[in-house]
XYZ file of C-alpha atoms in Angstrom:
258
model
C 20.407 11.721 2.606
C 17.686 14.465 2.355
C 14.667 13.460 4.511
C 11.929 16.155 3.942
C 8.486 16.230 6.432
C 5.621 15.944 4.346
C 2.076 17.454 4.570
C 0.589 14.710 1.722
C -3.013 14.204 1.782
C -5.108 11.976 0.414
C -6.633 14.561 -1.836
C -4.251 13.752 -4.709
C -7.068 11.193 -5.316
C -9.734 13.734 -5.071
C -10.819 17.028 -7.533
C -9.607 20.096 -6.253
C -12.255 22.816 -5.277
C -11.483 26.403 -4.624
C -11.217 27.646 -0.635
C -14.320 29.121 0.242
C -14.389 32.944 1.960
C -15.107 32.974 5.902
C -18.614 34.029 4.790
C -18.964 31.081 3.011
C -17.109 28.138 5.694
C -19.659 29.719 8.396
C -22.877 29.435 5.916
C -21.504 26.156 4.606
C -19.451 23.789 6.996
C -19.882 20.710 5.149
C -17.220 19.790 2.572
C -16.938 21.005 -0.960
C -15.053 18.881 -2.377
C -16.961 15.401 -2.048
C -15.192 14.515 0.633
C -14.805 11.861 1.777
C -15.070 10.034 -1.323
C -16.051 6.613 0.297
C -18.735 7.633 2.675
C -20.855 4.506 3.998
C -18.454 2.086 4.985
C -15.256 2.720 7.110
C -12.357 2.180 4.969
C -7.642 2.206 5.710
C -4.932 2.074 3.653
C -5.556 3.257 0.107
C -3.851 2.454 -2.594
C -4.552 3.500 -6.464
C -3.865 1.983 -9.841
C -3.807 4.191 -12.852
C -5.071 1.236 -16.284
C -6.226 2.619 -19.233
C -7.486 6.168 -18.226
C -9.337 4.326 -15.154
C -8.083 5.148 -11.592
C -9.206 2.120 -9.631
C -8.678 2.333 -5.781
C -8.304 -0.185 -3.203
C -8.707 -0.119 0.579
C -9.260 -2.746 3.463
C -12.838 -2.861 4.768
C -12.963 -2.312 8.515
C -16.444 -3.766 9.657
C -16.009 -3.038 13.265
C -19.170 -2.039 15.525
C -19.494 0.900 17.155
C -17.440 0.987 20.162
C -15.053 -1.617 19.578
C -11.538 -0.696 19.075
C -9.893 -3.497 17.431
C -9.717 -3.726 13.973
C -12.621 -5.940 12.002
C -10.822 -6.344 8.560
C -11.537 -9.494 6.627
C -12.057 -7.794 3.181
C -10.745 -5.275 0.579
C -12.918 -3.434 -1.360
C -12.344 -1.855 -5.186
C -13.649 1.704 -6.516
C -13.509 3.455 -10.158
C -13.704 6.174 -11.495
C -12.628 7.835 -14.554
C -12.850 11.434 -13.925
C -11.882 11.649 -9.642
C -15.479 13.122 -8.969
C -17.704 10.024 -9.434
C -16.898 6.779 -8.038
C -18.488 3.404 -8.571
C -18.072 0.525 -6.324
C -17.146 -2.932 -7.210
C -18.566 -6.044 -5.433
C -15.080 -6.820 -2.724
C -12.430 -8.631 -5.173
C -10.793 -10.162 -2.719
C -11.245 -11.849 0.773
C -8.618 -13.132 3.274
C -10.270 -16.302 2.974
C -8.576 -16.564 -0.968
C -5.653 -17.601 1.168
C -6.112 -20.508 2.615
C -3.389 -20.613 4.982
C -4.149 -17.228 6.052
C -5.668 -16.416 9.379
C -7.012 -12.955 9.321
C -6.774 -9.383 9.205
C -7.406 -7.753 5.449
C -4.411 -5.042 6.282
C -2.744 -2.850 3.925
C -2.153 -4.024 -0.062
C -1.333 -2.871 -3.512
C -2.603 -3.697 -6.630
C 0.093 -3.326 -9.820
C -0.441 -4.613 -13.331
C 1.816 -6.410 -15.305
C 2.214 -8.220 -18.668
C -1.562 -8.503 -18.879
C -2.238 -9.380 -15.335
C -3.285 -7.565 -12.016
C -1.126 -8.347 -8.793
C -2.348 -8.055 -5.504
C 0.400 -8.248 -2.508
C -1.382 -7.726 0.420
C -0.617 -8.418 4.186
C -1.905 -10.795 6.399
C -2.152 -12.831 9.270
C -0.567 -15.882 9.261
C -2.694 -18.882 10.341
C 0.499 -21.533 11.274
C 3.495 -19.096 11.257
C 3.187 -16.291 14.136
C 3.010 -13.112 12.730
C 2.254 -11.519 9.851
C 2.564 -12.398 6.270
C 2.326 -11.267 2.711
C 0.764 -12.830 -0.019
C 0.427 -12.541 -3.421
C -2.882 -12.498 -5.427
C -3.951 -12.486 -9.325
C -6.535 -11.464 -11.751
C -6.920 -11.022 -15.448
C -9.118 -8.521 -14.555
C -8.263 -5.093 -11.879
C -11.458 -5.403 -10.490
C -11.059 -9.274 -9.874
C -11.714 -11.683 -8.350
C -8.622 -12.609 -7.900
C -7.387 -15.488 -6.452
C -4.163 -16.858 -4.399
C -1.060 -16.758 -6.789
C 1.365 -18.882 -4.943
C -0.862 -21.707 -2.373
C 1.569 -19.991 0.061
C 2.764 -17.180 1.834
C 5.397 -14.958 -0.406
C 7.049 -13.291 2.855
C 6.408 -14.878 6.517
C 7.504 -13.648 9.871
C 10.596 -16.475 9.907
C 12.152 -15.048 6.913
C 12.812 -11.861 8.675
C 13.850 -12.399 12.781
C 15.674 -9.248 13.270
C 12.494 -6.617 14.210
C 11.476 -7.334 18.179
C 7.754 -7.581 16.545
C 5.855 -10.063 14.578
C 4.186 -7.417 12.713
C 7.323 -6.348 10.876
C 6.325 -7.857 7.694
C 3.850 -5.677 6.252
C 2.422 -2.701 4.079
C 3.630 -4.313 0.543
C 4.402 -1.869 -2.356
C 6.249 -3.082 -5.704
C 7.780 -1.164 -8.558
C 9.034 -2.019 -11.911
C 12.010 -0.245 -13.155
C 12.976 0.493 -16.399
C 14.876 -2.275 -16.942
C 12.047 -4.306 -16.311
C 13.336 -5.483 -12.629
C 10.500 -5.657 -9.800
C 10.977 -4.730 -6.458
C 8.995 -5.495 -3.423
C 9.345 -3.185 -0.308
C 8.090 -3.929 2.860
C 8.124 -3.330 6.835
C 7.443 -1.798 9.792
C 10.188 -0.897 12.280
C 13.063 -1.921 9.776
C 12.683 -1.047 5.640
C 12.607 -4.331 3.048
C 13.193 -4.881 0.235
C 13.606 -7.545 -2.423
C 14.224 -8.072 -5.552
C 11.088 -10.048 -7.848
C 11.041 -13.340 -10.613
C 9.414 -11.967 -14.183
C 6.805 -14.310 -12.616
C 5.956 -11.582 -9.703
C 5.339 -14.703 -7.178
C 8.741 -15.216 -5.937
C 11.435 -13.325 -4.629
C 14.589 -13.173 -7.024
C 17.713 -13.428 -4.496
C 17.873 -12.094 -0.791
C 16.216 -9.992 1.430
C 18.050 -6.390 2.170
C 17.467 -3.991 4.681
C 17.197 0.005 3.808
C 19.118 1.427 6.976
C 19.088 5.380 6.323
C 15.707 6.135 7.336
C 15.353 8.155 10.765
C 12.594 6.679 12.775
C 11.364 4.690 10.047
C 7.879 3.064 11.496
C 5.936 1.811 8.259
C 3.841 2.135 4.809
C 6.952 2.934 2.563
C 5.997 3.595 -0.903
C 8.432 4.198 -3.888
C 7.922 5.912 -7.266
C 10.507 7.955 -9.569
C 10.444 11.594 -10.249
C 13.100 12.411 -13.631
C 16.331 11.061 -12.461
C 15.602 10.488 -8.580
C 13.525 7.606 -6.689
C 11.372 8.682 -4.134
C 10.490 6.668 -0.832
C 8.224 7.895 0.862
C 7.405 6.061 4.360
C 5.461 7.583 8.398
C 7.835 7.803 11.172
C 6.975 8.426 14.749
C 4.015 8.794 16.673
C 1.790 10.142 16.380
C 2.948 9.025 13.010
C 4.428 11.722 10.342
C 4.907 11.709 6.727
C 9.027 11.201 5.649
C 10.658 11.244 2.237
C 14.364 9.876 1.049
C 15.625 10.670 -2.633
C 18.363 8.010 -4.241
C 19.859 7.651 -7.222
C 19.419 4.295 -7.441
C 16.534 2.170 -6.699
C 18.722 -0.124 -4.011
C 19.458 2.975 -2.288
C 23.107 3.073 -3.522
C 25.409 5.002 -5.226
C 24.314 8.514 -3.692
C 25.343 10.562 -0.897
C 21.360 11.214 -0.545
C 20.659 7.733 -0.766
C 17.937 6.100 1.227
């Protein structure tokens, strides 16, 4: 296994601007670069599509007042933008409400497209199952609305009783492999994944555990660089940025496998 700390910041979704002199940071301490890019409302968990030469990010909408420390998150919001400088805002395309046997709590999602259609796997709280839950959303459009894909939870805190936690089951992210296979990884604590149905509403055999990440808290994310897969994931607190490399997507069949 090769686990490498990470300094990755969320300016891969922003333009780079050049460093300015000391002469110029004293003169001018605001930000050159636009940042942030969402500025009016307080926004977590990003996550960007790349469809048709239009980056569209999504985030969950925290609408907490001031001084109240508990999250307020019954919403995820959508922005645009086709050259990373300028960003438009679409009206919220999807509400924890779409699922009706959700409770609450608009927490982290990702949106992927497939065949034609947008897929939104997002986690929530479960209103009859303790814990939390993911479901799966859909849209013929990536800016929505999109609505509940399943009339039912796709992953639920019963499905997965070894974590000490009912949060365990959250922080979706799916892939699609050459081959055409989707995977759904999940989790915080312990690292899950699943394989996906063509129909990218059910899971397509059991649920496995990745057990060769060091401190592995949450938010795993996996993409593939030439021949390796990459999953990236935050360990620790305060929380860190981790990678593990594989061969395979399963985590198999490497001596650096995750």
């Amino acid at each position: 296994m090769t686990i490498n700390t990470l300094a990755r910041l969320i300016c891969l979704l922003l333009t780079p601007a050049l460093l300015p002199t000391a002469a110029q940071a004293q003169a001018r301490p605001e930000p050159v670069a636009g940042n942030p890019i969402i500025k009016d409302k307080y926004t977590a968990d990003p996550a960007a599509l790349v469809h048709k030469g239009t980056v569209y990010l999504y985030a969950g909408h925290d609408e907490a007042p001031a001084r109240q420390e508990r999250y307020v998150m019954h919403e995820w919001l959508c922005y645009s933008s086709q050259d990373m400088v300028t960003w438009k805002e679409h009206p919220s395309p999807l509400n924890v409400k779409a699922f009706a046997w959700a409770k609450d709590d608009a927490w982290a999602s990702q949106v992927i497209e497939r065949n034609g259609k947008f897929y939104w796997y997002a986690a929530v709280e479960h209103g009859s199952i303790p814990g939390k839950a993911i479901g799966v959303a859909v849209s013929d459009s990536p800016t929505g609305p999109f609505k509940d894909a399943r009339g039912s939870a796709l992953i639920t805190n019963d499905m997965t009783t070894e974590a000490k936690i009912s949060w365990d089951d959250i922080d979706p992210t799916v892939i699609v492999d050459e081959k055409g296979q989707a995977y759904l990884y999940w989790g915080n604590t312990i690292c899950y994944w699943a394989k996906l149905k063509p129909n990218m509403t059910e899971l397509d055999g059991p649920i496995n555990k990745v057990t060769t990440l060091p401190k592995f808290t949450e938010a795993p994310w996996v993409h593939k660089r030439g021949n390796w897969y990459y999953l990236s994931y935050a360990y620790q607190f305060p929380e860190k940025i981790a990678y593990a490399m594989s061969r395979s997507i399963e985590g198999r069949g490497s001596s650096r496998a995750f």
